[in-house]
PDB file of C-alpha atoms in Angstrom:
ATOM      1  CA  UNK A   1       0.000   0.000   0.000  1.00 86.00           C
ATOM      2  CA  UNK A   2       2.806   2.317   0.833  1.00 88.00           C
ATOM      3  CA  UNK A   3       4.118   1.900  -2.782  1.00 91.00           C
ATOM      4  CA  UNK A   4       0.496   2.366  -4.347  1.00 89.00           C
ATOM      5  CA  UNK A   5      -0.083   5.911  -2.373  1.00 87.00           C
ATOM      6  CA  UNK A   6       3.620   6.966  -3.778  1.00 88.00           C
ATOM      7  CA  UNK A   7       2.224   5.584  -7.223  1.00 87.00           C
ATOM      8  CA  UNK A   8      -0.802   7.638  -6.851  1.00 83.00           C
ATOM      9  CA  UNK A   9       1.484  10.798  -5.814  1.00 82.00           C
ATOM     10  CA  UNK A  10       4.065  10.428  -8.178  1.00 82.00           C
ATOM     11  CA  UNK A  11       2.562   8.874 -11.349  1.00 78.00           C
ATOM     12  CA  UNK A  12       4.744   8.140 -14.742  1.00 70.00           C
ATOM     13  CA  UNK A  13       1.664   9.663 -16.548  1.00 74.00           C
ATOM     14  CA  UNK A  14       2.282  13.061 -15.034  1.00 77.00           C
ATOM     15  CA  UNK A  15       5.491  12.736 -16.584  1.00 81.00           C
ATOM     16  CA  UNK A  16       4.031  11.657 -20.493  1.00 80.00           C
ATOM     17  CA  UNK A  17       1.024  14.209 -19.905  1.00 79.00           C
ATOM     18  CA  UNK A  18       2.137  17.492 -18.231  1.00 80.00           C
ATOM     19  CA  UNK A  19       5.402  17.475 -20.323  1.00 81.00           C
ATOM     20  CA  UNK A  20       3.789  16.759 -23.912  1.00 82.00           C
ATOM     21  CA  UNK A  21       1.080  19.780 -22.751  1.00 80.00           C
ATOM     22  CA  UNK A  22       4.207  22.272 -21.717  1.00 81.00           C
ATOM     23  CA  UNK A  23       5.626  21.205 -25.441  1.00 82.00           C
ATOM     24  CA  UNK A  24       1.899  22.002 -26.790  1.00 81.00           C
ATOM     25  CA  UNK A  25       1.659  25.549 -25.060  1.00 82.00           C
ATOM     26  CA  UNK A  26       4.953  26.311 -26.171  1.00 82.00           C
ATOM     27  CA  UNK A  27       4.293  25.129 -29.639  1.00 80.00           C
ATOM     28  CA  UNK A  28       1.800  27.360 -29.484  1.00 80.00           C
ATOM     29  CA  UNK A  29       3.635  30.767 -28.842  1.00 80.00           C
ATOM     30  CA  UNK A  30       6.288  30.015 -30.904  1.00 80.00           C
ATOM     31  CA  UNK A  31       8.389  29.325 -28.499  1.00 80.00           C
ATOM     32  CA  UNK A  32      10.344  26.446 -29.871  1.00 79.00           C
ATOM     33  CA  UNK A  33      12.282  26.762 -33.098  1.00 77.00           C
ATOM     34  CA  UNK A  34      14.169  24.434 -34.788  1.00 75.00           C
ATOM     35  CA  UNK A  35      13.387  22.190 -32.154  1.00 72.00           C
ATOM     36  CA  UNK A  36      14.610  24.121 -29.253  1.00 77.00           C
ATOM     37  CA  UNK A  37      12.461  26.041 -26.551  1.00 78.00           C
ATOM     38  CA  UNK A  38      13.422  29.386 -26.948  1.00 79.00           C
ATOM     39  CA  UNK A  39      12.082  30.144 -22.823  1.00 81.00           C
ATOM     40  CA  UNK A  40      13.398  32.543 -19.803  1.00 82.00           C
ATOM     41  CA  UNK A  41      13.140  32.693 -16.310  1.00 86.00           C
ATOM     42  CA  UNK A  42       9.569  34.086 -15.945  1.00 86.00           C
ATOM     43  CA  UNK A  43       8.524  30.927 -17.895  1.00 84.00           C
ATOM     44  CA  UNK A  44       9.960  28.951 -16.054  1.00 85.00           C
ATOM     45  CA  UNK A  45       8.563  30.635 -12.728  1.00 88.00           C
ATOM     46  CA  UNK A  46       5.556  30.170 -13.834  1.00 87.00           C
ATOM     47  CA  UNK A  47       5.707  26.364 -14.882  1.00 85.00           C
ATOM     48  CA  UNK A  48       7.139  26.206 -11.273  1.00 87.00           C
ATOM     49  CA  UNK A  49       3.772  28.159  -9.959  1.00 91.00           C
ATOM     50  CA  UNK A  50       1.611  26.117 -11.794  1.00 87.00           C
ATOM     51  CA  UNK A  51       3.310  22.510 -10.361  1.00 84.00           C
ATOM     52  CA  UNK A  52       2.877  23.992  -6.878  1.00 89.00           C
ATOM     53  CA  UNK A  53      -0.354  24.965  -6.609  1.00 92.00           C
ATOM     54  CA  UNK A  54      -1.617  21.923  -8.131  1.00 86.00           C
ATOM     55  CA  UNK A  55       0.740  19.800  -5.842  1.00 86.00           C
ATOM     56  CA  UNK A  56      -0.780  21.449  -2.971  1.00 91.00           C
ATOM     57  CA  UNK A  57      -4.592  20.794  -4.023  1.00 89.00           C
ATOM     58  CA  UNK A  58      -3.577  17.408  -4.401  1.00 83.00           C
ATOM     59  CA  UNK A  59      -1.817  16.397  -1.601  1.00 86.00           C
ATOM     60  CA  UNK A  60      -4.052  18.239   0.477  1.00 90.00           C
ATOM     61  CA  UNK A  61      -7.295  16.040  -1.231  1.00 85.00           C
ATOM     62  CA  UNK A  62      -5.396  12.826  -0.568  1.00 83.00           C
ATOM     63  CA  UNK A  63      -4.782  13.925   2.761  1.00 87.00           C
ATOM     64  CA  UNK A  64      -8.627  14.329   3.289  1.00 86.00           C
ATOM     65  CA  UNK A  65      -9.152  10.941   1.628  1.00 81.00           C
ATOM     66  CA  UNK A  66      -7.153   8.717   4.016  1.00 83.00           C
ATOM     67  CA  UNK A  67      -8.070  10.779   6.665  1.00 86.00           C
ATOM     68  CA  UNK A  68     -11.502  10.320   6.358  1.00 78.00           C
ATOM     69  CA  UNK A  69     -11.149   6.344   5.109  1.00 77.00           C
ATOM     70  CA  UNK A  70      -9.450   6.207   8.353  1.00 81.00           C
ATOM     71  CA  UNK A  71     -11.287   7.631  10.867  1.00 80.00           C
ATOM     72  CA  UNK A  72     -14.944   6.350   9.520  1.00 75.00           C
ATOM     73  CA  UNK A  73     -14.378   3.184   7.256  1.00 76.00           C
ATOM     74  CA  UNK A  74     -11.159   1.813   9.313  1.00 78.00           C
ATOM     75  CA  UNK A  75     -12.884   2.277  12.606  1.00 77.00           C
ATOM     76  CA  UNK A  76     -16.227   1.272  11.614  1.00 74.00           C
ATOM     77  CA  UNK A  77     -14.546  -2.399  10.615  1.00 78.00           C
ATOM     78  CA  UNK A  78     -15.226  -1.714   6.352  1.00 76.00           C
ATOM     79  CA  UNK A  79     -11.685  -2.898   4.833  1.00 75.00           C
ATOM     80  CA  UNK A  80     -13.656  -4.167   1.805  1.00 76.00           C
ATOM     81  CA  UNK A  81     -14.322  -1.844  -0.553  1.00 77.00           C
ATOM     82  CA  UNK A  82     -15.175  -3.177  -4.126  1.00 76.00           C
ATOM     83  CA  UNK A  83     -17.370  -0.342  -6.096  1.00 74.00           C
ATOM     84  CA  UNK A  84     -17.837   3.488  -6.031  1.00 72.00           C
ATOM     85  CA  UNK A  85     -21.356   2.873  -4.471  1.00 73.00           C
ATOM     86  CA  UNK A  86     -19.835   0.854  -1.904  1.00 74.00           C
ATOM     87  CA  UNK A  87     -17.732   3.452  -0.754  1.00 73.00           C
ATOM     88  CA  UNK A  88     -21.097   6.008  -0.704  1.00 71.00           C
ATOM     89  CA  UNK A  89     -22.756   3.349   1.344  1.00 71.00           C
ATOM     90  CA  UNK A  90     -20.329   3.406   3.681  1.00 71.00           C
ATOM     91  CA  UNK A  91     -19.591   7.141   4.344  1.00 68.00           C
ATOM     92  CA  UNK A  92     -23.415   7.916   4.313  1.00 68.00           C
ATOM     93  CA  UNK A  93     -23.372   7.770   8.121  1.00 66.00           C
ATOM     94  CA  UNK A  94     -20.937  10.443   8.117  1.00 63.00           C
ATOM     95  CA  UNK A  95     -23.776  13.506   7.928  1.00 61.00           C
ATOM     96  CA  UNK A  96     -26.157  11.325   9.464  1.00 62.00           C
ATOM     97  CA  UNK A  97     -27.428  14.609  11.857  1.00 59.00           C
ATOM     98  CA  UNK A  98     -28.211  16.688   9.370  1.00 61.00           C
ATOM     99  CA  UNK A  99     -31.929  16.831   7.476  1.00 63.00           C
ATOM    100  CA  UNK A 100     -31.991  14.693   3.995  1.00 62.00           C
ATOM    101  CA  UNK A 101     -28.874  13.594   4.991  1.00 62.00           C
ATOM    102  CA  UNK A 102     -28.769  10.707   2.962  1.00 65.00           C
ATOM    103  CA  UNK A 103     -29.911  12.341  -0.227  1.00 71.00           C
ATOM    104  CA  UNK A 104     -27.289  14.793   0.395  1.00 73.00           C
ATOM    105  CA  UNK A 105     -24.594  12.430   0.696  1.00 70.00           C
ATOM    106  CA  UNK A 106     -25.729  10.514  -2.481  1.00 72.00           C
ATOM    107  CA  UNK A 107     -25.393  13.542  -3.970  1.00 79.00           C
ATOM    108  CA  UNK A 108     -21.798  14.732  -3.232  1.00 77.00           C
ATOM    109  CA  UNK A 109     -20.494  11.803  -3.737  1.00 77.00           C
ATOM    110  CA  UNK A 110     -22.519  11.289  -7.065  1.00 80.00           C
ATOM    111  CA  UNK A 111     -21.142  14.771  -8.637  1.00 86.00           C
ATOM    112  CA  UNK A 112     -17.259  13.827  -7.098  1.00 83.00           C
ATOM    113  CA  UNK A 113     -17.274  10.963  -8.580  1.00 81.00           C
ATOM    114  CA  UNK A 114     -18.859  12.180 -12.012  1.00 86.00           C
ATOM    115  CA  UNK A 115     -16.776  15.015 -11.660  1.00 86.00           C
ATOM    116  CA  UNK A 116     -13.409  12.846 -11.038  1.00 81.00           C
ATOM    117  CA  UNK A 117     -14.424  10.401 -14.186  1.00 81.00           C
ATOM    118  CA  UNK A 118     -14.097  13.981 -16.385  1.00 83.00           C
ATOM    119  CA  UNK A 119     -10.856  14.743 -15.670  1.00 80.00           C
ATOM    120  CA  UNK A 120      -8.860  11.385 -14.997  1.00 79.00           C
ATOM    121  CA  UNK A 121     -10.286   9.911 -18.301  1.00 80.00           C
ATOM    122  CA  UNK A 122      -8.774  12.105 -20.803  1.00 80.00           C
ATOM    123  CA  UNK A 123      -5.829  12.037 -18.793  1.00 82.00           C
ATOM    124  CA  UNK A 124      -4.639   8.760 -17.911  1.00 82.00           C
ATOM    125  CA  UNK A 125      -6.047   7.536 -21.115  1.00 85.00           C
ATOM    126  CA  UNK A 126      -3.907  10.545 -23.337  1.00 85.00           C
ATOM    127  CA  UNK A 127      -1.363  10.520 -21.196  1.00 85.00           C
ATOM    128  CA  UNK A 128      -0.821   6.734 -22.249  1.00 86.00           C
ATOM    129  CA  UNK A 129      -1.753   7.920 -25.727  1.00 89.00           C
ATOM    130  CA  UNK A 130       1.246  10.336 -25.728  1.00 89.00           C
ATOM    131  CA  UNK A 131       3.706   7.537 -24.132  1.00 86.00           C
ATOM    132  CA  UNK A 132       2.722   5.007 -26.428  1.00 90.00           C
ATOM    133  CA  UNK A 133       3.207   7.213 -29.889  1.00 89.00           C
ATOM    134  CA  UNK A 134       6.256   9.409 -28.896  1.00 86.00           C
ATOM    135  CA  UNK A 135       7.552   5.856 -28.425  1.00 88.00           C
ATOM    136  CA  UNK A 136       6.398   4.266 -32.194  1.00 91.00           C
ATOM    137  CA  UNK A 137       7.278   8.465 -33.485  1.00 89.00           C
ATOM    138  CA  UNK A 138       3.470   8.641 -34.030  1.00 91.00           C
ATOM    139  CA  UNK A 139       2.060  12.212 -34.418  1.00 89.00           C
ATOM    140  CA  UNK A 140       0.893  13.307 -30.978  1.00 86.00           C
ATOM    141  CA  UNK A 141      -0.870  16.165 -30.392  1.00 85.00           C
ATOM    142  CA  UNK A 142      -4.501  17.458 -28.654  1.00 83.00           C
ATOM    143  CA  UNK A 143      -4.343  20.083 -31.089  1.00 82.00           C
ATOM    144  CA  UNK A 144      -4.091  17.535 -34.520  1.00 86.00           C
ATOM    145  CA  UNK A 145      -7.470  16.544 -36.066  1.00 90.00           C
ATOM    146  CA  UNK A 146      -7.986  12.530 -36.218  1.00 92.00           C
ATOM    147  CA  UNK A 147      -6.764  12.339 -39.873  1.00 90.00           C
ATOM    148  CA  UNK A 148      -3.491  13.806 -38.694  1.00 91.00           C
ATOM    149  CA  UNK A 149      -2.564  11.584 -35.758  1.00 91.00           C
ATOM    150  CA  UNK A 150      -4.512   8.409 -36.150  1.00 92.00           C
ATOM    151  CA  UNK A 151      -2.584   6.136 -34.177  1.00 93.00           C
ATOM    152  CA  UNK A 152      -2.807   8.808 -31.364  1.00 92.00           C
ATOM    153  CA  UNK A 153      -6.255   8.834 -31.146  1.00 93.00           C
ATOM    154  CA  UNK A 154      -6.763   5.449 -31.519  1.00 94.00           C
ATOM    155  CA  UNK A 155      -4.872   4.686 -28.087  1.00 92.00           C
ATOM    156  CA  UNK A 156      -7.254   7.187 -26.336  1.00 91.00           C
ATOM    157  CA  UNK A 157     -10.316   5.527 -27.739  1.00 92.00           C
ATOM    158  CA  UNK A 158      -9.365   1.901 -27.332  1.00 92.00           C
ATOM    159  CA  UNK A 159      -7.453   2.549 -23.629  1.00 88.00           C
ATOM    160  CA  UNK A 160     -10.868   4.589 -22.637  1.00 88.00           C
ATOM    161  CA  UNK A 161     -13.321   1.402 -24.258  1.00 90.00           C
ATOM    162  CA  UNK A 162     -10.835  -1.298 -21.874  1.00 87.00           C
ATOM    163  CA  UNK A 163     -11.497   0.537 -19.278  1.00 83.00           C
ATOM    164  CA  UNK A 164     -15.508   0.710 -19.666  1.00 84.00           C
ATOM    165  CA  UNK A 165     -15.875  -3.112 -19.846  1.00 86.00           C
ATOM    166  CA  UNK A 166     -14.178  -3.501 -16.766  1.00 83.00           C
ATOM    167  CA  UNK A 167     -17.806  -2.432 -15.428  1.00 78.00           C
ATOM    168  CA  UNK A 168     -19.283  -5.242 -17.737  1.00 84.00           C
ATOM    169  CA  UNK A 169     -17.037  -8.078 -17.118  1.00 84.00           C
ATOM    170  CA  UNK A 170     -16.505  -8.487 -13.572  1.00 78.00           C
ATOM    171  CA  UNK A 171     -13.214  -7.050 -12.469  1.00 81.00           C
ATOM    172  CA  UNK A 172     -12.971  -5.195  -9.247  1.00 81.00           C
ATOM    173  CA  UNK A 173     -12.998  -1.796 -10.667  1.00 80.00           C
ATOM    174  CA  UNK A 174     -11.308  -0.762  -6.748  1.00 81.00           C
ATOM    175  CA  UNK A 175      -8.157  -3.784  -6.758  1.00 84.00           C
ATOM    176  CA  UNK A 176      -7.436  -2.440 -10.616  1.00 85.00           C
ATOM    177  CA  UNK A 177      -6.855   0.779  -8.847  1.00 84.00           C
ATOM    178  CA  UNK A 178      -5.049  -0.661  -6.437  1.00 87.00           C
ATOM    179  CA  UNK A 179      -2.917  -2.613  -8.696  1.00 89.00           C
ATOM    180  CA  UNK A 180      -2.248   0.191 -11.082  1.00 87.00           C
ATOM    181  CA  UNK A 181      -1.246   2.312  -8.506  1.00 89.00           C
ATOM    182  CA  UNK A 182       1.380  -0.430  -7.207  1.00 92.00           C
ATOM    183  CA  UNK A 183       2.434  -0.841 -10.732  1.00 91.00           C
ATOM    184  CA  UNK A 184       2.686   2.985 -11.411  1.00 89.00           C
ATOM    185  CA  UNK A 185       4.793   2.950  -8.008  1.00 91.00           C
ATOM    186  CA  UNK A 186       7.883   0.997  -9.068  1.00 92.00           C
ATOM    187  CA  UNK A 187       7.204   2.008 -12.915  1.00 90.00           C
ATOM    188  CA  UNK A 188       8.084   5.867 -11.604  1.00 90.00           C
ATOM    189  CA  UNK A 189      11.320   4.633 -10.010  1.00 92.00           C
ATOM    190  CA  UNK A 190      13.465   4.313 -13.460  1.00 93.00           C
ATOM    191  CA  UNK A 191      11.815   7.280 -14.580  1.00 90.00           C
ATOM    192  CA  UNK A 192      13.056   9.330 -12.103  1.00 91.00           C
ATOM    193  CA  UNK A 193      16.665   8.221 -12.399  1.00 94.00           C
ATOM    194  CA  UNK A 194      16.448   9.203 -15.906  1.00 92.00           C
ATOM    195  CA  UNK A 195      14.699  12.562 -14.713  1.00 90.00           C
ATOM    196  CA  UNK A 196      17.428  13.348 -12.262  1.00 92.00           C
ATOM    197  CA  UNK A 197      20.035  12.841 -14.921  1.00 93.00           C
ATOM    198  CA  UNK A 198      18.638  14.869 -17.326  1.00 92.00           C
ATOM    199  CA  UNK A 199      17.575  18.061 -14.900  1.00 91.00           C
ATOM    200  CA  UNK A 200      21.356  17.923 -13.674  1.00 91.00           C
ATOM    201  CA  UNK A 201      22.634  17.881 -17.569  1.00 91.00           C
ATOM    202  CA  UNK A 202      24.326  21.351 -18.509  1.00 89.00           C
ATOM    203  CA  UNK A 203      24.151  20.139 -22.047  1.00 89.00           C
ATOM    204  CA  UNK A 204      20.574  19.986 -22.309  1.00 86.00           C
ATOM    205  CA  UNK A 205      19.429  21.996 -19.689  1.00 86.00           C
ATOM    206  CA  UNK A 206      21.928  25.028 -20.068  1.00 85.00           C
ATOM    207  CA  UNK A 207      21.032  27.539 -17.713  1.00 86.00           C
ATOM    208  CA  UNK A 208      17.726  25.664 -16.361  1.00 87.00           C
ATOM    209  CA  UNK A 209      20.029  22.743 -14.967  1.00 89.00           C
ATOM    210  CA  UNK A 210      18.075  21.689 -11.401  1.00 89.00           C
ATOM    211  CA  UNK A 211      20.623  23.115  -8.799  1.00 90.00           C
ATOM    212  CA  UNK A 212      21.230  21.928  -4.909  1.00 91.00           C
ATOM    213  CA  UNK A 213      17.666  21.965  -3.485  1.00 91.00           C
ATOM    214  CA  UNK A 214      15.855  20.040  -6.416  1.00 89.00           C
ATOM    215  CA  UNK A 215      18.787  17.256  -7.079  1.00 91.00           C
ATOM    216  CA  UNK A 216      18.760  16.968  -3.098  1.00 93.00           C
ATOM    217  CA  UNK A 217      14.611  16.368  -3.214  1.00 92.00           C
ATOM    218  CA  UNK A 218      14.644  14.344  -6.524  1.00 91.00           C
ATOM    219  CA  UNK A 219      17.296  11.851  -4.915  1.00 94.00           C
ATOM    220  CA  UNK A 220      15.648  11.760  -1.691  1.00 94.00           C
ATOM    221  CA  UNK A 221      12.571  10.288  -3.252  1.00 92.00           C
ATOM    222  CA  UNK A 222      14.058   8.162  -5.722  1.00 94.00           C
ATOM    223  CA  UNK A 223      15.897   6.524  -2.550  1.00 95.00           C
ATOM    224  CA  UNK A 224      12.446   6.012  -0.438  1.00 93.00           C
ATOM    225  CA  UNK A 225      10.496   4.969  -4.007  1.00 93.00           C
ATOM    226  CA  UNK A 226      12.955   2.480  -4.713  1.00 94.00           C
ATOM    227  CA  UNK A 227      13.163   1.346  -0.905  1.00 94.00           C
ATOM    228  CA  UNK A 228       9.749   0.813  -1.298  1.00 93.00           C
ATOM    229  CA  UNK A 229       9.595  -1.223  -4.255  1.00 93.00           C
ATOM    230  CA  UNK A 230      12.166  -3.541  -3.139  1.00 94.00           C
ATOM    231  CA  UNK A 231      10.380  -4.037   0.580  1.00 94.00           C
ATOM    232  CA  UNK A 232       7.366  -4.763  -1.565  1.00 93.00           C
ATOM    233  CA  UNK A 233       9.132  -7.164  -3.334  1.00 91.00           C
ATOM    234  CA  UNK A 234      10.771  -9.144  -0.645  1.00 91.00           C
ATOM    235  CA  UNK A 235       7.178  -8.864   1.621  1.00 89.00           C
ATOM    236  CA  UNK A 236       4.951 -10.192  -0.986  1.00 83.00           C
TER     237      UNK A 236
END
């Protein structure tokens, strides 16, 4: 479990997704020519803004998550969670005391959930997308109409169907999770080594190489990611 919540936290799709959209934005404002960014400090401020803020939403909401599966699923002796509806059940007591209270629960949870569905779909399944053809040197690109990046596309739609019949066929739609995250865990782990390597390079960073503070935090959590893989692996 300790290796799913750091696959959860640090996920190899934020690395596919959020770097093929900076590449994007920049495409966009003519910021790369010949193949080179063309970028200065205030962009990079600002990419650096942008990763906080959303790093701090996040953690924060995962915070409140295990919190909260905790203190009212742990204690109340529910360790089995297999659906979305079972996990509504189960926190439905929560706002027992106040009127409607079940309706209103329903409710929340309904709109999180639809809510959640809209933005990790198009994510997890393009971030894949974006993996999968910058590996084959497919055209990749939001911006490209179907005709222009085909096998791009294609990985969205198929990845985003596999994941519907999950509903239809039986698997634990919550253990998938589980599993994913586990896998994402010890996936990140060589992806950060060849993260660190590249941040520290003067040759392709220039003036942007990562200095003291960020090579000290990088290697700090490629040493507990990879701790916890290996534990995993010698625990199973």
């Amino acid at each position: 479990m300790i290796t799913g919540v750091f696959g959860t936290t640090i996920t190899p799709y934020m690395f596919f997704w959020q770097t093929s959209q900076e590449v994007e934005e920049e495409n966009k404002k003519g910021l790369i020519q010949d193949g080179k960014p063309s970028i200065g400090w205030r962009h990079i401020h600002a990419m650096r803004k942008d990763n906080n803020i959303g790093m701090i939403i996040s953690e924060f909401t995962t915070w409140c998550i295990i919190l909260v599966g905790g203190t009212v699923l742990h204690s109340a002796h529910i360790t089995d969670i297999n659906t979305a509806a079972d996990a509504a059940k189960a926190l439905e007591p929560l706002v027992q005391s106040f009127p409607n209270s079940g309706m209103i629960s329903k409710i929340i949870f309904a709109i999180g959930i639809i809510g959640l569905g809209l933005l990790a779909v198009p994510v997890l399944s393009g971030s894949a997308s974006y993996a999968v053809s910058e590996a084959l040197s497919w055209n990749a690109s939001l911006d490209l109409k179907f005709t222009k990046a085909k096998g791009f596309y294609m990985v969205i739609i198929i990845s985003t169907l596999i994941g519907l019949c999950m509903n239809f066929i039986g698997i634990n739609p919550v253990k998938v999770l589980v599993y994913t995250a586990v896998l994402n865990g010890v996936a990140a782990v060589p992806l950060l080594f060849l993260i660190i390597r590249i941040s520290a390079s003067e040759h392709i960073m220039g003036e942007f190489k990562s200095r003291w503070l960020s090579k000290s935090l990088l290697w700090a959590t490629f040493f507990f990611m990879t701790a916890a893989s290996v534990a995993m692996f010698f625990t199973i």
